[in-house]
Short mmCIF file of C-alpha atoms in Angstrom, two decimals:
data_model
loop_
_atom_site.label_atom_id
_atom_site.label_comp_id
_atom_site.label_asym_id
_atom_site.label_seq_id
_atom_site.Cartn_x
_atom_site.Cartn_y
_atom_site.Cartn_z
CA UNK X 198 -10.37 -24.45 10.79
CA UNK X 199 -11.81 -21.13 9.47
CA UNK X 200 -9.51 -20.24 6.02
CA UNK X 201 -7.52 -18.10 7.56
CA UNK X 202 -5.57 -15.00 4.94
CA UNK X 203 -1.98 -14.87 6.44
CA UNK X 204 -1.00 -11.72 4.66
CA UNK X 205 -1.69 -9.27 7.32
CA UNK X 206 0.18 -11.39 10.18
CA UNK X 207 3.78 -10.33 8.50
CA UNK X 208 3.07 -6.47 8.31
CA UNK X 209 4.45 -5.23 11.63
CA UNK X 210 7.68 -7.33 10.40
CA UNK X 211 7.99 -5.67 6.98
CA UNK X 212 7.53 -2.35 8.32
CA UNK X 213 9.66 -2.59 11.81
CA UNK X 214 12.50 -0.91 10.36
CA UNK X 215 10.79 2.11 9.76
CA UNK X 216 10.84 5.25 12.20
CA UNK X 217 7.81 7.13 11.39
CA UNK X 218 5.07 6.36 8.76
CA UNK X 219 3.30 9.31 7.46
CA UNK X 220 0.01 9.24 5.44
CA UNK X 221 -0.30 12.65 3.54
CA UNK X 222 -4.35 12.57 3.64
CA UNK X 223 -7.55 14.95 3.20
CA UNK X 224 -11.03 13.73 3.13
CA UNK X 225 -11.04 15.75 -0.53
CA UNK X 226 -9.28 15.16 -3.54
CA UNK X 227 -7.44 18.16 -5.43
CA UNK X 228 -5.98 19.44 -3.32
CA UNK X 229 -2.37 18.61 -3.82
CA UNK X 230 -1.69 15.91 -1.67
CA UNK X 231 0.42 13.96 -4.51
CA UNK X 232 2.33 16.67 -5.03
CA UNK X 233 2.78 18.22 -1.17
CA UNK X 234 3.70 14.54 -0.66
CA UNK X 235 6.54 13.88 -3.49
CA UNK X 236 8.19 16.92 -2.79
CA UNK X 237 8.32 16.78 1.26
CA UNK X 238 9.90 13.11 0.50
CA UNK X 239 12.68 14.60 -2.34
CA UNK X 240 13.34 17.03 0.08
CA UNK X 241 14.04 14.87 3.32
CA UNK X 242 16.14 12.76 0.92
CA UNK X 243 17.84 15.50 0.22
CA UNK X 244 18.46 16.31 3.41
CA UNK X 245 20.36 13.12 4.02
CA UNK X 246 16.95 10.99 5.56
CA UNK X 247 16.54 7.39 4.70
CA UNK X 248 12.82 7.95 2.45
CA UNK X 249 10.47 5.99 0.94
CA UNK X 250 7.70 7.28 -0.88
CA UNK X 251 5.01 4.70 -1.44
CA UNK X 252 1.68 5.43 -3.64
CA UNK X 253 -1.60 4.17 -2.57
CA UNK X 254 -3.58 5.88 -4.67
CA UNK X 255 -4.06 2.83 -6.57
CA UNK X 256 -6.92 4.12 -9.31
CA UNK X 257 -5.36 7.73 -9.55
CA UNK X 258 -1.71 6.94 -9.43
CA UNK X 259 0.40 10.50 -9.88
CA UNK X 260 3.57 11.00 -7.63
CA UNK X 261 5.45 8.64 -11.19
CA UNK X 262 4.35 11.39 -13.01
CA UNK X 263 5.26 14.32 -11.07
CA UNK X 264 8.54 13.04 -10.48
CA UNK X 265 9.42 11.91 -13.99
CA UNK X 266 9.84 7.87 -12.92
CA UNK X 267 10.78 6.55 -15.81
CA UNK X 268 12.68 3.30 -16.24
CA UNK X 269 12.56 1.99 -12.88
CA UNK X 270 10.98 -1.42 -11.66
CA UNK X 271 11.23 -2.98 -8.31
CA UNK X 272 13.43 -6.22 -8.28
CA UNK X 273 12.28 -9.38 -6.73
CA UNK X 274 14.02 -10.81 -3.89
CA UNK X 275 12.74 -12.45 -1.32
CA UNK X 276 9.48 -9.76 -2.07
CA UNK X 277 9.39 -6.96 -3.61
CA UNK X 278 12.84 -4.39 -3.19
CA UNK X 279 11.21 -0.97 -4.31
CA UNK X 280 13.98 0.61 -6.64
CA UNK X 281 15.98 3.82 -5.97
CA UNK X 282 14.57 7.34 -7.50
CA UNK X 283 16.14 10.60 -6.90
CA UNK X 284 17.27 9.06 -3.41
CA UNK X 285 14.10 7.72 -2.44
CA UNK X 286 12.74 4.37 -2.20
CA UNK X 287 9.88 5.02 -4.55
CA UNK X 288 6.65 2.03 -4.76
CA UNK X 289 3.58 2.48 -6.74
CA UNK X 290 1.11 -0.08 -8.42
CA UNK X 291 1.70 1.38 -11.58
CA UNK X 292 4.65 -0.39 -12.07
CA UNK X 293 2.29 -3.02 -12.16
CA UNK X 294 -1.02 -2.12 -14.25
CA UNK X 295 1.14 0.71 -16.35
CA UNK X 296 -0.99 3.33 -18.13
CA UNK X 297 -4.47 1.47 -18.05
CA UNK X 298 -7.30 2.53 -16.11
CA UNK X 299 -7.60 0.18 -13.29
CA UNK X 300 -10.85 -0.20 -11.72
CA UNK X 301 -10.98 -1.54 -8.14
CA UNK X 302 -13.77 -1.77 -6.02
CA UNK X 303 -13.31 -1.67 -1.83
CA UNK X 304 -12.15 -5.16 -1.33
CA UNK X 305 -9.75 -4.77 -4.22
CA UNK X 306 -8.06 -1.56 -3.03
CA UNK X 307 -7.79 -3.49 0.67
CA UNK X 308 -6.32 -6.99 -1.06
CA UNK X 309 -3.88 -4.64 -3.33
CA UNK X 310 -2.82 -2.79 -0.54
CA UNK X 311 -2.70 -5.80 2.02
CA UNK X 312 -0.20 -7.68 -0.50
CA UNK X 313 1.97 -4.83 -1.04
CA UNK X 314 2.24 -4.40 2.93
CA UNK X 315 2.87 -8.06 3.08
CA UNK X 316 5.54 -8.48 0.45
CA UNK X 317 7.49 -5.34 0.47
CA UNK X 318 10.99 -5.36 1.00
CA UNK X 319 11.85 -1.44 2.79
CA UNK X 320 14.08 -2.05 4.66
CA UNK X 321 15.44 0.86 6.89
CA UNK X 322 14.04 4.07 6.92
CA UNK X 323 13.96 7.33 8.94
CA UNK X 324 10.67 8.11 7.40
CA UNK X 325 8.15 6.72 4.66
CA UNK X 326 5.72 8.82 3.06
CA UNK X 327 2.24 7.91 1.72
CA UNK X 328 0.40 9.73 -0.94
CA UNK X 329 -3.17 8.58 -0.03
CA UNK X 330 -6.13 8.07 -2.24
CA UNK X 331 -8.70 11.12 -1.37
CA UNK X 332 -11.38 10.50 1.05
CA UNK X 333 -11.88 8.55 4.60
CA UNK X 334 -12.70 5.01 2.87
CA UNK X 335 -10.64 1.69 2.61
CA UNK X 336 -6.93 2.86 2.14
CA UNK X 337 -7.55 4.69 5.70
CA UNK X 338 -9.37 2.65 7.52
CA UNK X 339 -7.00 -0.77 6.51
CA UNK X 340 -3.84 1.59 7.47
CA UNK X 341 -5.42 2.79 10.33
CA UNK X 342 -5.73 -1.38 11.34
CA UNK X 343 -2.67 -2.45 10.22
CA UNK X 344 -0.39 0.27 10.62
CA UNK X 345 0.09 0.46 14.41
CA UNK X 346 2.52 3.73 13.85
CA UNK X 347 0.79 5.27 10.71
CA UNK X 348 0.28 9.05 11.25
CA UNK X 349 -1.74 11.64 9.46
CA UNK X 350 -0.62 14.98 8.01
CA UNK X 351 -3.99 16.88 6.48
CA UNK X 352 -3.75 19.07 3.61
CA UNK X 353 -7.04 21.64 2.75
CA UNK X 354 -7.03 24.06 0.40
CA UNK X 355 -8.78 27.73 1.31
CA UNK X 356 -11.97 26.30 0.17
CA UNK X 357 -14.94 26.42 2.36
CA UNK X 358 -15.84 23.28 0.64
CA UNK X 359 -13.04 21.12 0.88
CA UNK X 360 -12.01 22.15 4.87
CA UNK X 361 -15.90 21.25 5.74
CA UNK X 362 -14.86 17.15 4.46
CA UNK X 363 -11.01 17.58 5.97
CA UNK X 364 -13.03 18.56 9.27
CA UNK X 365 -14.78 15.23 9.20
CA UNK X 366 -12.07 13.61 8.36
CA UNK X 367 -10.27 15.19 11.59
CA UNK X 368 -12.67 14.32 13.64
CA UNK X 369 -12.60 10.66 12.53
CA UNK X 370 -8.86 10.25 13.21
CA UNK X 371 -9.18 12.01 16.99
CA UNK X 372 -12.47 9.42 17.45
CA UNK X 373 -10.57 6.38 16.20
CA UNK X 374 -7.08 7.81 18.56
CA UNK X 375 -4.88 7.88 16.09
CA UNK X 376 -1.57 10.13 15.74
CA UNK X 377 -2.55 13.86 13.42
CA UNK X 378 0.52 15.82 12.93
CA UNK X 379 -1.32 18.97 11.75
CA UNK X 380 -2.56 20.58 8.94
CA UNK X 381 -1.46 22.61 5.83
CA UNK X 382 -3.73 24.83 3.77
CA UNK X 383 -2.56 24.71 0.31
CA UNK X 384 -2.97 26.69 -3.01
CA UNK X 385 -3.54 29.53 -0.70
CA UNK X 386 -4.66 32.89 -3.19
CA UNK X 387 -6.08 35.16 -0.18
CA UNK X 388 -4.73 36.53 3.18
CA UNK X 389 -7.91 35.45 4.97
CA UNK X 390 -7.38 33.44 8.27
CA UNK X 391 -10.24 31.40 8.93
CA UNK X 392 -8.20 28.13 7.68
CA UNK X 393 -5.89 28.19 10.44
CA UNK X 394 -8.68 29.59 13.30
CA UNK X 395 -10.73 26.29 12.36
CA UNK X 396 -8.01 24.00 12.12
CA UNK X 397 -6.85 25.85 15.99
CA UNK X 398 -10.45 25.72 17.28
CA UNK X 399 -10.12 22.05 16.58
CA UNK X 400 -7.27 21.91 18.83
CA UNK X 401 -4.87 20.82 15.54
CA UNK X 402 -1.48 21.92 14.86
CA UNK X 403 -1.93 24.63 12.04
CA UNK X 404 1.30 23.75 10.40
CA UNK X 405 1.18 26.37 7.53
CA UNK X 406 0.11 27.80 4.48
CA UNK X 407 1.83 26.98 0.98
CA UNK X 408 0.51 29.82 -1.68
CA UNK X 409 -0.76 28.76 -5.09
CA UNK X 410 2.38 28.72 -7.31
CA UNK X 411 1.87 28.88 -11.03
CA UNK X 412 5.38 27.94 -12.11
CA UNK X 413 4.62 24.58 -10.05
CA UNK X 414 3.30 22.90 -13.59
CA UNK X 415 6.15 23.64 -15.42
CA UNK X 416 8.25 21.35 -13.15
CA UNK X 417 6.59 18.51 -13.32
CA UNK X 418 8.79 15.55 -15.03
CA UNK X 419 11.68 17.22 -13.31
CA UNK X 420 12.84 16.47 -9.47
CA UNK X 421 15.54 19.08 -9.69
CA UNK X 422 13.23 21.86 -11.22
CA UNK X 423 10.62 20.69 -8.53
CA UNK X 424 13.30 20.93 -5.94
CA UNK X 425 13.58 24.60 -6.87
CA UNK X 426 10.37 25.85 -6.99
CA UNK X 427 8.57 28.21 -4.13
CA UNK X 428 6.59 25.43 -3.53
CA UNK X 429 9.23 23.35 -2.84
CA UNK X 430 10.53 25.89 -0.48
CA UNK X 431 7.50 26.64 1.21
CA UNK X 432 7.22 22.80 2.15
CA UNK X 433 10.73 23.07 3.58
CA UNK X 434 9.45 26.26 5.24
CA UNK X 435 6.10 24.58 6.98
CA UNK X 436 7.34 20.78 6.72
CA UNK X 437 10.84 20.61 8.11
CA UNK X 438 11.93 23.85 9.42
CA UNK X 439 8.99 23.09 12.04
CA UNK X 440 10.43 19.85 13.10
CA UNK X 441 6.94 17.96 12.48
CA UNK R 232 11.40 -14.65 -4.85
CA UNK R 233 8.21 -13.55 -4.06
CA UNK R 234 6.90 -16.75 -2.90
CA UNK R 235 9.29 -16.19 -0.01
CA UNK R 236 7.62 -13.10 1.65
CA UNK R 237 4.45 -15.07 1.04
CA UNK R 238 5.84 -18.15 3.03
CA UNK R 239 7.38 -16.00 5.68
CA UNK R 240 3.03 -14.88 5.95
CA UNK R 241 2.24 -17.88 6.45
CA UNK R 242 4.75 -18.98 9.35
CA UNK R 243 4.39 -15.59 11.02
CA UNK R 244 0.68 -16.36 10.85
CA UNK R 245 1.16 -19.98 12.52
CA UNK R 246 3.01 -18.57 14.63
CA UNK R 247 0.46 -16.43 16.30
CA UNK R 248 -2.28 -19.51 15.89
CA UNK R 249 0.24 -21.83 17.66
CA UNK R 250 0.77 -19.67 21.10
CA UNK R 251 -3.52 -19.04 20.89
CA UNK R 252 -3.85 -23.05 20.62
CA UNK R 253 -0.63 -23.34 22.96
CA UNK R 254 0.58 -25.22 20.24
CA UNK R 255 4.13 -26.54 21.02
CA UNK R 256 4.87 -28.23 17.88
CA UNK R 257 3.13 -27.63 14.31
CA UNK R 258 2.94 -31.08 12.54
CA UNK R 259 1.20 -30.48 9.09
CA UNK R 260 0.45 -27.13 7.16
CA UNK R 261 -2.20 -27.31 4.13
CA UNK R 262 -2.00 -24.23 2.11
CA UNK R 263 -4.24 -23.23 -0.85
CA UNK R 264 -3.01 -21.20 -3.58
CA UNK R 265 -5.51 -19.19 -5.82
CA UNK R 266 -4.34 -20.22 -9.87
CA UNK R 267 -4.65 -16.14 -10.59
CA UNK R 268 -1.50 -15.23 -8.36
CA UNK R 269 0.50 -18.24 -9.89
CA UNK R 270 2.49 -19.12 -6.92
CA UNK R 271 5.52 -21.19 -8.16
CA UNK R 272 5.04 -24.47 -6.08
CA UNK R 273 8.71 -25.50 -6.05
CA UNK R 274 9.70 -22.49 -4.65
CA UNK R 275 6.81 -21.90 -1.92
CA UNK R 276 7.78 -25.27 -0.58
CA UNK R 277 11.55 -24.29 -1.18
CA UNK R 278 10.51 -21.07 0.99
CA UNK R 279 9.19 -23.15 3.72
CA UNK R 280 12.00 -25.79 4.00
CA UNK R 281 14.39 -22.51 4.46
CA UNK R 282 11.91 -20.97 7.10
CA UNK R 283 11.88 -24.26 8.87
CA UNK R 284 12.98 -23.93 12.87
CA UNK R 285 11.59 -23.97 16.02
CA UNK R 286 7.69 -25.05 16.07
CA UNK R 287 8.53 -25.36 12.59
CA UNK R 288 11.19 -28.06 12.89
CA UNK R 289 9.34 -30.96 11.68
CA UNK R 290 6.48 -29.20 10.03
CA UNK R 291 5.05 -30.80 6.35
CA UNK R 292 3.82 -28.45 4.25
CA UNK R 293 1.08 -29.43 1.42
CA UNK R 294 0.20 -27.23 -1.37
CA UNK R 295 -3.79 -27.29 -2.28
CA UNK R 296 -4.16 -25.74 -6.11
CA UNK R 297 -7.47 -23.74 -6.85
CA UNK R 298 -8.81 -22.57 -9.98
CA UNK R 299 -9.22 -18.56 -10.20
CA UNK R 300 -13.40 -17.98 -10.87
CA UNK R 301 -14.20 -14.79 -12.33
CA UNK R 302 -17.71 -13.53 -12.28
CA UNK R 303 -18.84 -10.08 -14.18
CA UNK R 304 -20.37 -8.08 -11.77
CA UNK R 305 -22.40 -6.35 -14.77
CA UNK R 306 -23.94 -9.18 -16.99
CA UNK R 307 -23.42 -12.15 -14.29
CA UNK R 308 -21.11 -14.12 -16.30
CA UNK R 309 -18.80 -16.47 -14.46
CA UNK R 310 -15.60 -18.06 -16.27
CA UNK R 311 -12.09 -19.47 -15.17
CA UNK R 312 -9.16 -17.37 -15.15
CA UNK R 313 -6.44 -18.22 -17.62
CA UNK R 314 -3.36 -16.83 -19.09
CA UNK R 315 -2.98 -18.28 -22.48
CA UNK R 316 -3.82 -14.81 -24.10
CA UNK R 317 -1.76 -12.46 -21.72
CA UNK R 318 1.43 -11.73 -22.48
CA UNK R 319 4.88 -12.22 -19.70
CA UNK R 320 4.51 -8.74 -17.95
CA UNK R 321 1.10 -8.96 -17.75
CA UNK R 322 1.25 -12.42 -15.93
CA UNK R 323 4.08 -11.10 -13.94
CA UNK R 324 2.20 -8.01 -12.82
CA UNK R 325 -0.69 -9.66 -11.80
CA UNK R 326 1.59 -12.52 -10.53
CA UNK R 327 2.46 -9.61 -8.02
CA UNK R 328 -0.33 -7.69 -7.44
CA UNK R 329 -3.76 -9.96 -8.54
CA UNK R 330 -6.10 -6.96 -8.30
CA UNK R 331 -4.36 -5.53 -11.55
CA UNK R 332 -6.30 -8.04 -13.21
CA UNK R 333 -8.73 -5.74 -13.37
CA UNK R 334 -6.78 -3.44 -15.54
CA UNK R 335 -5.54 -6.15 -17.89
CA UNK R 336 -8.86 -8.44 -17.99
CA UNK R 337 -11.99 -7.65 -19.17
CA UNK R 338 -15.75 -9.95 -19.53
CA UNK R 339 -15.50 -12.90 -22.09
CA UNK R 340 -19.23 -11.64 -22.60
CA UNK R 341 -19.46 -7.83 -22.16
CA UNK R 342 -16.33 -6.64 -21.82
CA UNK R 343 -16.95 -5.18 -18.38
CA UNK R 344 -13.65 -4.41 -16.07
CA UNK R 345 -16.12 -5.10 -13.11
CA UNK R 346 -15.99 -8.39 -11.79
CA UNK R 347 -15.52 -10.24 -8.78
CA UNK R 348 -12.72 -12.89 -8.05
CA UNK R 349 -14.81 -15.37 -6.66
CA UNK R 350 -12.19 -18.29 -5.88
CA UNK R 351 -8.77 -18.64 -6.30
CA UNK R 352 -7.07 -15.25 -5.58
CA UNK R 353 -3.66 -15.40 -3.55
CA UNK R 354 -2.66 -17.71 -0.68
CA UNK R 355 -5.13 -19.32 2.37
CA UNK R 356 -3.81 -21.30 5.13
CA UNK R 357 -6.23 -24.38 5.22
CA UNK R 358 -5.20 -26.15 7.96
CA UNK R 359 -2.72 -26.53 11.04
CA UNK R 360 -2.07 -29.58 12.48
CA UNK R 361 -0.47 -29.33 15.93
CA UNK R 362 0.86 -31.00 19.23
CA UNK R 363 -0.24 -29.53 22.76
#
């Protein structure tokens, strides 16, 4: 017999009590996915939703940083239990490699990610979030396989630039059938409409735009100054309100 | 208890090979465990005697050990993994997650982050020995 890796075989189990699984993703990095994906978890948890928020941008990690995790480790029991932050069940590998540069190439971002699917403890939730890594490459395609109810929520800026690689990456998801909830633009400076025509003429939920908010800097560290930015209540505004 | 999500892998995955081989009782299980995860043996086996039902019932599990080869992608040299010089947390985190190694371990000869774990990474299953 073929050595066989039984790792993947357990996933569906580990991740049966969850309702929805949503991958914040855009083909580009930048553009705010780390934080548009922190604060739409805080504020679900807020809301009274069961959340997890789990990192897989495993060489960049950020959503520790904008959140001001500090102190907290996952216990070990029977896997791994991610620990409680601000009312979310919070996971990233930099509880594990800390503040070193960690260098993985493709088969080490799948194997990382692979384990942690395997070995993780959630539990039950209404919904658990997913700050992805930017781009189309291994963290999408191995949750795309292994993630049977993974879906995608696309964030753009108002760059020309960046929509032209979300557009790919759009087109990508539709090919390969799986679930896109829509898009947001974000760090929106202009009135200009072409964003949401696009993201339309693709025949994509245009789920709103969040404008560039200066103050958003200042907050980071702090869940409850997050909590009270514009930004935080635009993402209410074009998250929630909109029942995605 | 980590070694207990990893032996709930393996059943799940033996599982799914016994209804493809319309296997209706699984006699022997050979696992191989990678030195760089540092699977506690006691409790893997531990794991499996508490997993054990069904198919399972009368299953015996045996534990293959293999050393962790590192080779440096940059200057080509290959050496064994070993944790003398790491501290606990490191060996913990990378008891956890291997691929952290690569923030924590560096070359022996260039001190290149960029190498390959060519043997011994996490946990195989070898071998299933079953009854039609």
């Amino acid at each position: 017999m073929k050595l066989l890796d039984p790792r993947s075989s357990v996933i569906d189990k580990r991740l049966k009590r969850i309702r929805r699984v949503i991958a914040v993703s855009s083909g580009k990095g930048g553009v705010g996915k780390s934080m548009i994906a922190t604060v739409f978890a805080l504020i679900m948890a807020k809301s009274g939703l069961k959340v997890g928020l789990f990192d897989l941008d495993f060489t960049n990690p950020s959503t520790h940083l904008i959140m001001g995790a500090k102190n907290v480790l996952p216990k070990e029991e029977k896997g791994i239990i991610p620990p409680f932050f601000n009312d979310l069940k919070y996971l990233s590998l930099v509880f594990y490699s800390g503040d070193k540069a960690t260098p993985l190439r493709g088969v080490d971002v799948s194997n990382a990610l692979i384990e942690l699917l395997s070995v993780t403890q959630w539990g039950k939730l209404d919904v658990l979030v997913i700050d992805m890594p930017p781009g189309i490459g291994d963290v999408v395609l191995d949750l795309i396989r292994l993630v049977k109810k993974i879906e995608f929520l696309i964030v753009t800026t108002s760059s020309q630039i960046a929509f032209h690689t979300v557009k790919k990456q759009i087109k990508l998801l539709r090919e390969l059938k799986v679930k896109t909830i829509g898009l947001v633009e974000n760090m929106k400076m202009n009135k200009i409409k072409t964003i949401q025509e696009e993201t339309e003429k693709l025949d994509l939920r245009f789920l709103g735009d969040i404008p560039y908010d200066s103050t958003l800097e200042e907050s980071i560290g702090d869940c409850d100054k997050l909590l009270a930015t514009n930004f935080s209540k635009m993402i209410n505004h074009t998250l929630l309100i909109k029942e995605i | 208890m980590h070694e207990w999500a990893l032996a709930e892998a393996v059943i799940t995955a033996a599982s799914k090979i016994a209804v493809k081989e319309e296997l209706k009782e699984i006699k022997e299980i050979i696992v191989k465990i990678g030195e760089l995860q540092q699977v506690d043996e006691d409790i893997l086996i531990f794991a499996f005697n508490q997993l054990k039902k069904d198919l399972f019932r009368n299953t015996l599990f045996y534990i293959v050990k293999a050393k962790s080869k590192l080779e440096c992608r940059v200057c080509g040299f290959k050496w064994d993994f070993k944790t003398q010089n790491l501290d606990e947390n490191t060996v913990e985190s990378i008891h956890f997650v291997p691929e952290v190694a690569h923030a924590y371990i560096k070359c022996l000869r260039c001190g290149s982050p960029d190498f390959e774990i060519i043997e011994g990474r996490g946990i195989w299953l070898e071998e299933i020995r079953g009854v039609k």
